[in-house]
Structure formats: structure tokens, C-alpha cells
CSV table of C-alpha atoms in Angstrom, one decimal:
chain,number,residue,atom,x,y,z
A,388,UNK,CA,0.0,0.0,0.0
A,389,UNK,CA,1.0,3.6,-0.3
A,390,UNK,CA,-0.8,6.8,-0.1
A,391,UNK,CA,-2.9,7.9,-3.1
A,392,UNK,CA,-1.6,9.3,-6.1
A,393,UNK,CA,-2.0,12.4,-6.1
A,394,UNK,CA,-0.1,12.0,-2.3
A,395,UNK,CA,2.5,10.0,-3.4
A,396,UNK,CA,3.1,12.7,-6.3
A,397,UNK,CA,3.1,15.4,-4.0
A,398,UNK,CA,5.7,13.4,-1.6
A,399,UNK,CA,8.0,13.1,-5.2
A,400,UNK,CA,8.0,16.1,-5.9
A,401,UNK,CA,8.9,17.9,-2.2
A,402,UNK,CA,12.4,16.2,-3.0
A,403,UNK,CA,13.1,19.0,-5.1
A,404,UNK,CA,14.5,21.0,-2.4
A,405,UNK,CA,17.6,20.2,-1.3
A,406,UNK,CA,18.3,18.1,1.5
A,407,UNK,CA,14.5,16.5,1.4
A,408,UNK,CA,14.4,12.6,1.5
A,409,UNK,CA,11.5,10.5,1.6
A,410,UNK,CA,11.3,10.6,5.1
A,411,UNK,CA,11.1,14.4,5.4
A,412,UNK,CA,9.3,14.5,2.2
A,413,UNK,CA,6.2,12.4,3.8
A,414,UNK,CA,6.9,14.6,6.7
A,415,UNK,CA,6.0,17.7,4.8
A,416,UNK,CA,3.3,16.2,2.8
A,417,UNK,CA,1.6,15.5,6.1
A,418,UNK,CA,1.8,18.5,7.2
A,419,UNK,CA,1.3,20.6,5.5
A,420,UNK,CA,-2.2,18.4,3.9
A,421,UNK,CA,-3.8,17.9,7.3
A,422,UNK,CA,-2.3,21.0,9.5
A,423,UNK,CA,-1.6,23.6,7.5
A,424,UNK,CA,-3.3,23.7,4.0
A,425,UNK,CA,-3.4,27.7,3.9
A,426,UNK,CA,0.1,27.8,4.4
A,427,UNK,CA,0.9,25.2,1.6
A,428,UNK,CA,-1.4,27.5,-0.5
A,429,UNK,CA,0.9,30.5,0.3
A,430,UNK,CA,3.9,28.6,-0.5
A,431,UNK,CA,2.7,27.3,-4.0
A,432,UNK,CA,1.1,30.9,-4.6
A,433,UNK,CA,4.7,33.2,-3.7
A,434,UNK,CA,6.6,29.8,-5.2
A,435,UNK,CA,5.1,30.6,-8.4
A,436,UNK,CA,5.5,34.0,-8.7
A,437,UNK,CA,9.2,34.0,-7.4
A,438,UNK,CA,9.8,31.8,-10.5
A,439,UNK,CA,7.9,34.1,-12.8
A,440,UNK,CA,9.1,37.0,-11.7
A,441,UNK,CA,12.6,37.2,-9.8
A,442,UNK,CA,15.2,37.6,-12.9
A,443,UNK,CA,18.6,39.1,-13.0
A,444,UNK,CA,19.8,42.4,-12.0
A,445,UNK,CA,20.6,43.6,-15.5
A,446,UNK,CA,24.1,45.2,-14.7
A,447,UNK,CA,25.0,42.9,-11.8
A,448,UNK,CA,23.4,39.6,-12.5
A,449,UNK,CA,22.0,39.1,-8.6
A,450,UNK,CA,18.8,37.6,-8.1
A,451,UNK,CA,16.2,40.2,-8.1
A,452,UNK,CA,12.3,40.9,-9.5
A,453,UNK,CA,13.9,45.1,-10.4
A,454,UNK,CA,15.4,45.3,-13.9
A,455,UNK,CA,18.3,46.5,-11.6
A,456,UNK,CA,18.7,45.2,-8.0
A,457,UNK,CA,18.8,48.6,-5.3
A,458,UNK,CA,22.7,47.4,-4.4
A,459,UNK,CA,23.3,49.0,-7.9
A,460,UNK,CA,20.5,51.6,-7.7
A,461,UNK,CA,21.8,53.1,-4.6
A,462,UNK,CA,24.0,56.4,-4.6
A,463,UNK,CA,25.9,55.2,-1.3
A,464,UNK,CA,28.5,53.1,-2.7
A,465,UNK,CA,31.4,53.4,-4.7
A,466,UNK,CA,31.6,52.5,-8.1
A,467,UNK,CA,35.4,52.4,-7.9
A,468,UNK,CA,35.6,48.9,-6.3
A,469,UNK,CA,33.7,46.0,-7.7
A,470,UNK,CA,33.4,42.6,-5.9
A,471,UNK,CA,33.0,39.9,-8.2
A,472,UNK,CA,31.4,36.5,-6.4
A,473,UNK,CA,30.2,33.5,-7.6
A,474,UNK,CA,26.5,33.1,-5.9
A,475,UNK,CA,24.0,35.8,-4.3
A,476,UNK,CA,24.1,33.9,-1.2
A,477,UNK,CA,28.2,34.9,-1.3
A,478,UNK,CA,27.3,38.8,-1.6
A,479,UNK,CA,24.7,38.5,1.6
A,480,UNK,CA,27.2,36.9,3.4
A,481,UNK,CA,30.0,39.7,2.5
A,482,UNK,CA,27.6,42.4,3.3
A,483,UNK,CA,26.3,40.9,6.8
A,484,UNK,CA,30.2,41.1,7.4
A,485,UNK,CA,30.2,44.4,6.7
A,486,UNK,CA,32.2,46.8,6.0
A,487,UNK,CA,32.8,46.5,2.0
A,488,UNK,CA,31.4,49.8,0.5
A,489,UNK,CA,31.7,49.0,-3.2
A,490,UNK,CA,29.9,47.0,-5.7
A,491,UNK,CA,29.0,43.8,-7.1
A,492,UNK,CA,29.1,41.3,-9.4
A,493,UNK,CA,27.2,38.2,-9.4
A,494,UNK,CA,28.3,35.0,-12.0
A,495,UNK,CA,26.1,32.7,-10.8
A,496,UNK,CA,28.2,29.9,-10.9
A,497,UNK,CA,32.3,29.0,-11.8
A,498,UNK,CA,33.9,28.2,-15.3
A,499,UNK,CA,33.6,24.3,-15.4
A,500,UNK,CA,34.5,23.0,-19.0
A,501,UNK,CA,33.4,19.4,-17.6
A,502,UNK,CA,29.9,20.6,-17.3
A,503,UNK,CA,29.7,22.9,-20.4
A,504,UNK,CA,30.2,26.2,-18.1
A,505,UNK,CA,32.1,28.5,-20.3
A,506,UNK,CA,32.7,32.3,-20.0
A,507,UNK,CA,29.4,33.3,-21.4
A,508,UNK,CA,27.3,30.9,-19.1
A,509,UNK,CA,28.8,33.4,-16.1
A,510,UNK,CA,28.5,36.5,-17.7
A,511,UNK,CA,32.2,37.7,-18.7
A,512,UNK,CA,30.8,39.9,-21.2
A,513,UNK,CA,28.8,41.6,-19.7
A,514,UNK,CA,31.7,42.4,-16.5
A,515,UNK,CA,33.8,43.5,-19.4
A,516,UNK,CA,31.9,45.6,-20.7
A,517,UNK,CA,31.3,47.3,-17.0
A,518,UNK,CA,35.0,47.2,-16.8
A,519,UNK,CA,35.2,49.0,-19.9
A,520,UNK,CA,33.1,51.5,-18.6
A,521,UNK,CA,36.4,52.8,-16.7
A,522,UNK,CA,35.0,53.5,-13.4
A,523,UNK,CA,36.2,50.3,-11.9
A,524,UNK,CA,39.7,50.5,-10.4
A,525,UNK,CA,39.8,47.8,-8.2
A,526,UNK,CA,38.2,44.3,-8.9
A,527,UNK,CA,38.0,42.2,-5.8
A,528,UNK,CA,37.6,38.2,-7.5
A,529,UNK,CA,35.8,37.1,-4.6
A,530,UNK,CA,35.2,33.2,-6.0
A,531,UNK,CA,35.2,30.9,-3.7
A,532,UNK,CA,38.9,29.1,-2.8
A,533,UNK,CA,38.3,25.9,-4.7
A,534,UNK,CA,40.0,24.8,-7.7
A,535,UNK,CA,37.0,25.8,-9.8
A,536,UNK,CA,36.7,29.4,-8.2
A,537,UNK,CA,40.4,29.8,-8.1
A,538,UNK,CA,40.5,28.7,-11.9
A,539,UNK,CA,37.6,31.4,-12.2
A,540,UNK,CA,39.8,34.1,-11.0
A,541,UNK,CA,42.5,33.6,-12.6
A,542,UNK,CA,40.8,33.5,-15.9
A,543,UNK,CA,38.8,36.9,-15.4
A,544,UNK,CA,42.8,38.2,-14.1
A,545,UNK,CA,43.9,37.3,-17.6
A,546,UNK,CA,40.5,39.0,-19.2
A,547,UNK,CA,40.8,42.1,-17.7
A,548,UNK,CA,44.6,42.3,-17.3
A,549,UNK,CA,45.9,45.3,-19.2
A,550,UNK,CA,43.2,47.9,-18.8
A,551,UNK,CA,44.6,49.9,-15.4
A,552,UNK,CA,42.5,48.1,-12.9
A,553,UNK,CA,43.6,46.7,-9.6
A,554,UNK,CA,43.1,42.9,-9.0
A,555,UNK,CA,43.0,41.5,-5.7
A,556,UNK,CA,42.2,38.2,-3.7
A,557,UNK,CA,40.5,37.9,-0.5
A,558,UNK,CA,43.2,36.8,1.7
A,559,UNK,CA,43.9,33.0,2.5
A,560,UNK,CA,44.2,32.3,6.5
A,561,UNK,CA,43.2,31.1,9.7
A,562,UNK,CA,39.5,31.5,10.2
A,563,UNK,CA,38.7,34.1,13.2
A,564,UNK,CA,37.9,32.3,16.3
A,565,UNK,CA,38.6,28.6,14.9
A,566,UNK,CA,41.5,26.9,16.6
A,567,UNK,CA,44.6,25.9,15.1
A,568,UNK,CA,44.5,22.3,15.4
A,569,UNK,CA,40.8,21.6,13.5
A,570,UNK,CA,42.1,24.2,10.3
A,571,UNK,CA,43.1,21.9,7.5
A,572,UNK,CA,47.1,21.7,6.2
A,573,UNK,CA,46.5,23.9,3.1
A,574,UNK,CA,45.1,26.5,5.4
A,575,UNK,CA,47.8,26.2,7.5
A,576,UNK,CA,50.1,26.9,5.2
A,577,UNK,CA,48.8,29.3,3.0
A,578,UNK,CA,48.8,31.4,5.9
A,579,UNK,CA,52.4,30.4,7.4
A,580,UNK,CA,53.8,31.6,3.9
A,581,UNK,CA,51.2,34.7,4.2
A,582,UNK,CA,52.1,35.6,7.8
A,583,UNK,CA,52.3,39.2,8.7
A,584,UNK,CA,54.5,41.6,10.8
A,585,UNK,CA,52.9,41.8,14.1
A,586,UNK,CA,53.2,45.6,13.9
A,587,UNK,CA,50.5,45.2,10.7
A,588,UNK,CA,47.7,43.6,12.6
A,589,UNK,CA,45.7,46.0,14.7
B,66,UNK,CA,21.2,44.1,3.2
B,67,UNK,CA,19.1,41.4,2.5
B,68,UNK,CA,18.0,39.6,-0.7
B,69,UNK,CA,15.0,41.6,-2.9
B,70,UNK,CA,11.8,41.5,-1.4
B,71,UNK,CA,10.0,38.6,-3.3
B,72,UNK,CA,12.8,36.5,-2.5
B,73,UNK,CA,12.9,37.3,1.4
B,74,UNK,CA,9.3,36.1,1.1
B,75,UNK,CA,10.0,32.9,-0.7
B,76,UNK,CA,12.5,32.0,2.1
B,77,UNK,CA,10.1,33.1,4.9
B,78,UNK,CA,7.2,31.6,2.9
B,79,UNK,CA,9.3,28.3,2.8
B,80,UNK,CA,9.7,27.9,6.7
B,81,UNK,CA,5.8,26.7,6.6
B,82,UNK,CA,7.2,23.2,5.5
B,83,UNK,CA,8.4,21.8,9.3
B,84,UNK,CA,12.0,21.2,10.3
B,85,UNK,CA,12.5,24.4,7.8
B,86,UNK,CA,14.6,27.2,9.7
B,87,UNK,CA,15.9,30.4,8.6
B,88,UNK,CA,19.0,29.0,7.0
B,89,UNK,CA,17.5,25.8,5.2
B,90,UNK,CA,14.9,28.0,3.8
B,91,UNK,CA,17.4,30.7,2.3
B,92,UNK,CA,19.5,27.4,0.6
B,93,UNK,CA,16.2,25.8,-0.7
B,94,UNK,CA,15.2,29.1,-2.3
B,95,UNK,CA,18.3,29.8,-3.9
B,96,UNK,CA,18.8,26.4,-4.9
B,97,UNK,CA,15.2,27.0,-6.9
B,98,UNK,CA,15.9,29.9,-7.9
B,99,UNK,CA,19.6,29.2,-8.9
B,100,UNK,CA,19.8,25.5,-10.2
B,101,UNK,CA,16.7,24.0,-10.9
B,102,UNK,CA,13.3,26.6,-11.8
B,103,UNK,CA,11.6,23.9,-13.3
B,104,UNK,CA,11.6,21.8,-10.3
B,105,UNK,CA,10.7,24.5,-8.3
B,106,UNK,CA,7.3,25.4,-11.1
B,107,UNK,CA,6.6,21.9,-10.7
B,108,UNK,CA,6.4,22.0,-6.8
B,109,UNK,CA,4.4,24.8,-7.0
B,110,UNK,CA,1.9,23.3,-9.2
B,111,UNK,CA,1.4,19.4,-7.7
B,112,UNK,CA,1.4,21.6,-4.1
B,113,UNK,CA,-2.0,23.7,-5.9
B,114,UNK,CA,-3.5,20.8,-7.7
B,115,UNK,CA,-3.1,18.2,-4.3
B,116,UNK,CA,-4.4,21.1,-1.6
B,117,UNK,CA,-7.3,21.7,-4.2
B,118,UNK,CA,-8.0,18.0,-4.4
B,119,UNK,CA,-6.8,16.2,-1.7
B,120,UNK,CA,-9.4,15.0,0.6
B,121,UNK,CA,-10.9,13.0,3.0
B,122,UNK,CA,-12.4,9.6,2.0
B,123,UNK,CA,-16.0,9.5,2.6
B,124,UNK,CA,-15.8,6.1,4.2
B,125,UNK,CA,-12.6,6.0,5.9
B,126,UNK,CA,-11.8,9.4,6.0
B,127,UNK,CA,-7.5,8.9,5.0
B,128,UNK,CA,-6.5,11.6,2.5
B,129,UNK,CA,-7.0,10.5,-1.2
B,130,UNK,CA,-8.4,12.9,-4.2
B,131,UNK,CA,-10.9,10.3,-4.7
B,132,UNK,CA,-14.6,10.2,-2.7
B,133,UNK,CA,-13.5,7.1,-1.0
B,134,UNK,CA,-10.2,5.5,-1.5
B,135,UNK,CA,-8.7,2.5,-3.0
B,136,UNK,CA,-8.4,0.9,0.1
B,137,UNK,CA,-12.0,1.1,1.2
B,138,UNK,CA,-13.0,-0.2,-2.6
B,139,UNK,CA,-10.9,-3.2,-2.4
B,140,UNK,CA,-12.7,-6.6,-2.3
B,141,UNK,CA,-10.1,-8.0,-0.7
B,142,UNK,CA,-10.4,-6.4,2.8
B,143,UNK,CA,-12.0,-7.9,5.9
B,144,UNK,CA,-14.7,-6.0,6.9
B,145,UNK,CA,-14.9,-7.6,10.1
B,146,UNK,CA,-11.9,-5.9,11.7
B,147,UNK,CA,-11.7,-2.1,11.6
B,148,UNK,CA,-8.5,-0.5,13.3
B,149,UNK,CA,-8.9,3.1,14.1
B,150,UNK,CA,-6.0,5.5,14.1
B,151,UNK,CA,-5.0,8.8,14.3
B,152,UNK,CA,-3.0,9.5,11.2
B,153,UNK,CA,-2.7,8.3,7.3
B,154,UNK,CA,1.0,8.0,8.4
B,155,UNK,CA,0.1,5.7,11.4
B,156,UNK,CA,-2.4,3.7,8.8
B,157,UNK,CA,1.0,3.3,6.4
B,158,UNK,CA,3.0,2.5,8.7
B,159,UNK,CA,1.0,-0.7,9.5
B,160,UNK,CA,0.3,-1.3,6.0
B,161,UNK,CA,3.7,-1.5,5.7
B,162,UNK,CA,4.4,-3.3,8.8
B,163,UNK,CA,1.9,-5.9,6.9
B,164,UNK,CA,0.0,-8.6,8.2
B,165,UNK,CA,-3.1,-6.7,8.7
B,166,UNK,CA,-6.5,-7.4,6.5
B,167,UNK,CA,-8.9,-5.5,7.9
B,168,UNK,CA,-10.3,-2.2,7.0
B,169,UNK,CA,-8.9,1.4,8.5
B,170,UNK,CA,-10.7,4.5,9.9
B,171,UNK,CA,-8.2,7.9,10.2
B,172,UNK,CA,-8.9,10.0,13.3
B,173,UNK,CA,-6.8,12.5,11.9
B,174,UNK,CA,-5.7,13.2,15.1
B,175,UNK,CA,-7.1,13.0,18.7
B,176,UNK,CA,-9.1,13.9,21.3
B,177,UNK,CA,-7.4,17.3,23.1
B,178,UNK,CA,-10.1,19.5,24.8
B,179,UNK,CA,-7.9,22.3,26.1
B,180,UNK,CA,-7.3,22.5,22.0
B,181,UNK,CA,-10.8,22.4,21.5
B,182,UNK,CA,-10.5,19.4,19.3
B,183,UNK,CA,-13.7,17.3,20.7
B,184,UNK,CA,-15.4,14.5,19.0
B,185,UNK,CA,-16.8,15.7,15.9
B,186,UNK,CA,-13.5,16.8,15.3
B,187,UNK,CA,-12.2,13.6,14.6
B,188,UNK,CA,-15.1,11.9,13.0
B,189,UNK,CA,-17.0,9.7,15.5
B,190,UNK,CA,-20.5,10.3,14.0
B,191,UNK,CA,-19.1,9.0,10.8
B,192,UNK,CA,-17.2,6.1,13.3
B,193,UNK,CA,-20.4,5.4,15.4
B,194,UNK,CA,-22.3,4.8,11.4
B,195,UNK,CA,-19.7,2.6,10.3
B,196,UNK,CA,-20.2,0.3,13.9
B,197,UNK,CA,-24.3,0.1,13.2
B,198,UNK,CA,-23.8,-0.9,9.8
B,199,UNK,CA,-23.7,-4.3,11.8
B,200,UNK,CA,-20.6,-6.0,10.2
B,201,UNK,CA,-18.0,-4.7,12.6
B,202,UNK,CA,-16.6,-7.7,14.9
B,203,UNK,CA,-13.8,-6.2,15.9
B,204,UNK,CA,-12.8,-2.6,16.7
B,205,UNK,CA,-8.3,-2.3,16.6
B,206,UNK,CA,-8.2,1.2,18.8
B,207,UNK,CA,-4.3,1.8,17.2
B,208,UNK,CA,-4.1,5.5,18.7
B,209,UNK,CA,-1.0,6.3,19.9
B,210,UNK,CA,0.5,5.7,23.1
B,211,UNK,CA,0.2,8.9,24.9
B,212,UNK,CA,-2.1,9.9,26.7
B,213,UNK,CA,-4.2,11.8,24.4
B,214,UNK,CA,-3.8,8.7,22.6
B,215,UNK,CA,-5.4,6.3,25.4
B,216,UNK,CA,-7.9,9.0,26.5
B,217,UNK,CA,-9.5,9.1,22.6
B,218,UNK,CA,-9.2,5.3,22.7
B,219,UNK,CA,-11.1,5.0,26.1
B,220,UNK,CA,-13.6,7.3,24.9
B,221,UNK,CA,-13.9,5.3,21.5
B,222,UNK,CA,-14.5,2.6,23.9
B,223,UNK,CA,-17.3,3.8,26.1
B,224,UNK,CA,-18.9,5.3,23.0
B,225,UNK,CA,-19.4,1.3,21.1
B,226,UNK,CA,-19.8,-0.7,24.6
B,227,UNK,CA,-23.2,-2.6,24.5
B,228,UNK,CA,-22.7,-3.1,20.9
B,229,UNK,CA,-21.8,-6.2,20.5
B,230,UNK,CA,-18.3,-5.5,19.7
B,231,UNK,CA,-14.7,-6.5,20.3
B,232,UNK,CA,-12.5,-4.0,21.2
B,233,UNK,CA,-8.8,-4.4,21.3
B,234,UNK,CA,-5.8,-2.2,21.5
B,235,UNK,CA,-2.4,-2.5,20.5
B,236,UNK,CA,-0.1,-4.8,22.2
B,237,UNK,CA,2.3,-2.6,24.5
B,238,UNK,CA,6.3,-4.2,25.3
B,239,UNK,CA,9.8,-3.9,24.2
B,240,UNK,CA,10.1,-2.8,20.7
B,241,UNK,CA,11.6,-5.7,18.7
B,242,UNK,CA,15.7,-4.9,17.5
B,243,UNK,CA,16.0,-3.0,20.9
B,244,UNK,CA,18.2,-3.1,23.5
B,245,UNK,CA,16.4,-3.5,27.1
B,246,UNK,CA,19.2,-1.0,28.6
B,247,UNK,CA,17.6,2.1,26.0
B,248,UNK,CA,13.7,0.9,27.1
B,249,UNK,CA,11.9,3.6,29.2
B,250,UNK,CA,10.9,2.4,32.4
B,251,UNK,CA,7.4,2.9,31.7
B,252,UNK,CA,7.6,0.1,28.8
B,253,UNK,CA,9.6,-1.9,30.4
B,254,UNK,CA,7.1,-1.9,33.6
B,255,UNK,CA,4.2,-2.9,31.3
B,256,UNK,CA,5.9,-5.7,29.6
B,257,UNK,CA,7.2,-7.3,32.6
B,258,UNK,CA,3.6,-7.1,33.6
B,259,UNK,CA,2.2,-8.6,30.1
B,260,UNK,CA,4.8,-11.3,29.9
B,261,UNK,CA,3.5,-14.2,28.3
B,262,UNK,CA,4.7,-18.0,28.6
B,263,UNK,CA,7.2,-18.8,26.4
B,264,UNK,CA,5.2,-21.3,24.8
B,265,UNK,CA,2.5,-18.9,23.2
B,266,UNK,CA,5.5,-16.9,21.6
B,267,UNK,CA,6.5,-18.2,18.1
């Protein structure tokens, strides 16, 4: 026996999201079918028009419903220094850190030849056509440090090389607060060879 | 900062599914959103078409989209034996546990009067119909456990006394695979007290 088809359907489908099982999937389907139907009806309602309507910022590429995001929009920050980062869940997390004044740019992914990502899949044109806009002078490649994000980097280094704009890296280290013996050997020694004069670190 | 507005309400939106917190729900939307839309359109659809259709069964009352389910139709049932309990999980997970020929009626939960969930709430008019229909021998009261559990099942009880039928309830005792050091107290108690000779165990 299983639950009728219509159940069962709805019990597939919940394993969409990420992380859902069958387990939790029945879990949801319970719930939300015999304690919370109005909220299920929400979620398929604002589901919907998410999908529909949330698109790309047209001159940074984050996720937004705007034909350009209010990061952009806004007068506040400077255009000088734009932060490029692979997802829009890295550019919340730089800007709960705070601090970082400048811009971004979103490419929604990594190069990955494997998987058919080339340049135009993350956008390159379109940052090189900002870049050529000439009020970038810094551009903070922000990927993430894996091989992919790394290789990411360093091909948008050699695409913009040559056109009077700073590159820089976020630096490699120690994370703040961890302790010394959990942080992993490359980490360790990325930031022995990085170390610092005491004098530098306020 | 935070993400646009219609996708701040997707992630809030999302924490109606249970176990969702603030974090899972920001990494299912942007997993929707970023890697797989028509997944996501999907969910949104079966979620519309299953809390339009999706309901009780007239007979039993389980969730199916038909008026009375496949289980209920089946020839092959025993009508004699009807086991009440309080959820379509509960009636799965005896389904699955198989063995069990009889027919099913869903509570859809149980008896809590400081919730204001009283006896109509879960059905026992329809329950009390299905008993003078005459061809009930034996009523299973599979409610939980608990003690909303055993208070809905002692109430089922008193309702059908004088009716000429059997009532029975589940067997309580030491789950089987378990490890007697990890048994409450409480379960252990009651099967020490419903030991049976060795004999009538197979």
C-alpha cells in the first residue's frame, strides 16, 4: 500500500528541495495536507511567482524581480571597487560582514569546461563591458577558494589584465575564532607563507 | 542588506514546510531559484493541484483525491476488523508493517479539549455509522501511546460498549531490535507485567 496518487506525487515532488528525503518529504506532505493547507497555499502561490518574476539584475546579475537590484540603484557606494562573487548567497554573506562599501558582481556559478560552463554561461561579457566603462579601479575576484573558483579568478585576471584596474584576492588564512588544530594543512600553510609583521595587525 | 523582497518572502514563505529554519529555507530558495526553476514550477503546481483535491475519504476518511479510497474499494479487505487510528502515516506504517487485512478509519488526530478538538472533530459520527452498519466484529483502537492517545481510545470505547463489539488495543512491550538498557521504564514496567509463557510466543 501507499498513499494515493495524487499524495505520493506530491511526496516526489517535495524532493526537489535540497536536503529533502522520503522521510522528510512524507513529513511535509503530512503537514502541510492535514495541519496547514493555507500555508501550503501560500507557498505554492509566492513559489510561483518567485519563479515568474525574480530575474537578473541587468548590470550585476543578482537575483532580483527590479530590472536593476537597489545594491546597484543606490548612490551610497562606490563605483570604484567591484566585488565579483560566484553566488547571491556569497554577496549577503560579504555584506552581513560588513564593512565592504563597493559593488557587485554576481556569475552565478564557476567556469567548469566538464559541465559545459564557459565564460558566457557566467556572464564575462557583460563584467567586461562594465570594466570598460572605466569606473572600476579595483576588482576584488571574490570566487570561492576551490580549484573551480580559483580557476575562475584567474581567468577573469587574464581577461581584464591590461586595462589599469587593480586585481586583488581575498586573503587566505586562519578562520577568526577557529582553533589551530581543526584548520586543515592547506590553510595552514597558506597562511604560514602569508604571515604578517605583528606591527600590521591592529 | 538582504536579498530583494520577493525572494525574502519565498525564504520566509518556505519555513511553513516543518523542520525548515531560517538558513534551510534561504538554501532551498536559492537552490530554486539558482539550479533548478523547473523543479521548483513543478512544486508549485502538484502543491496547488493536491491542496485543491486532496481529501478525506467518505468512508474511511485517510487523504486520497478520490470520494472514498482505493483501500476502502478493495474486495479484498475484511470488513470484520476495523482499526482506528489517528494519522494516514500511522495507517501506512501498518500497511507497511503488513499482516493486517482488515479495514482502516483515520482520526486525523485526537481527542485534546484544552485545543478544542472534541469528538466531531475527529469523526466519530461517521465512526459510530460505520459500527451500526452491523458488520463490525472487531474494533483495533491503534491510537498512539500517549495519553491523548489512550484518552481518545477509552472514549472510542465507552462510545461502542453494549454493541456487541470487540475491542482491542495495540499490544504494548519492548520494541523488537532493541536493546532493554535504552527501554523507558514505563515500557519496560508494562511488559514485565504482560509477559507471556514462552510457549505462546512463536
Amino acid at each position: 500500500m501507499s498513499f494515493s496518487p495524487l499524495v505520493e506525487r506530491l511526496m516526489e515532488t517535495l524532493r526537489v528541495l535540497p536536503g529533502v528525503g522520503p522521510k522528510t518529504a512524507q513529513r511535509m506532505a503530512m503537514h502541510l495536507l492535514e495541519r496547514d493547507r493555507d500555508g501550503g497555499r501560500r507557498l505554492a502561490e509566492v513559489l510561483d511567482t518567485a519563479l515568474e518574476q525574480v530575474g537578473h539584475c541587468q548590470r550585476c546579475r543578482t537575483l532580483t524581480e527590479e530590472t536593476v537590484c537597489r545594491l546597484c540603484e543606490s548612490p551610497r557606494r562606490d563605483d570604484g571597487v567591484l566585488c565579483v562573487v560566484e553566488s547571491p548567497a556569497d554577496q549577503l554573506a560579504i555584506e552581513e560582514a560588513g564593512g565592504f562599501t563597493g559593488r557587485y558582481f554576481v556569475l552565478h556559478g564557476h567556469l567548469s569546461p566538464l559541465d559545459g560552463i564557459g565564460p558566457e554561461d557566467i556572464g564575462l561579457a557583460l563584467l567586461e563591458e562594465r570594466i570598460a566603462e572605466g569606473q572600476v579601479q579595483e576588482l576584488i575576484l571574490a570566487t570561492n577558494p576551490t580549484v573551480e573558483g580559483e580557476a575562475t579568478a584567474h581567468y577573469i585576471a587574464a581577461q581584464v589584465a591590461g586595462q589599469g584596474v587593480t586585481l586583488s584576492r581575498l586573503a587566505y588564512g586562519v578562520p577568526m575564532g577557529g582553533e589551530l588544530e581543526y584548520v586543515d594543512g592547506g590553510t595552514l600553510s597558506r597562511a604560514f607563507n602569508g604571515r604578517l609583521p605583528f606591527s600590521a595587525l591592529r
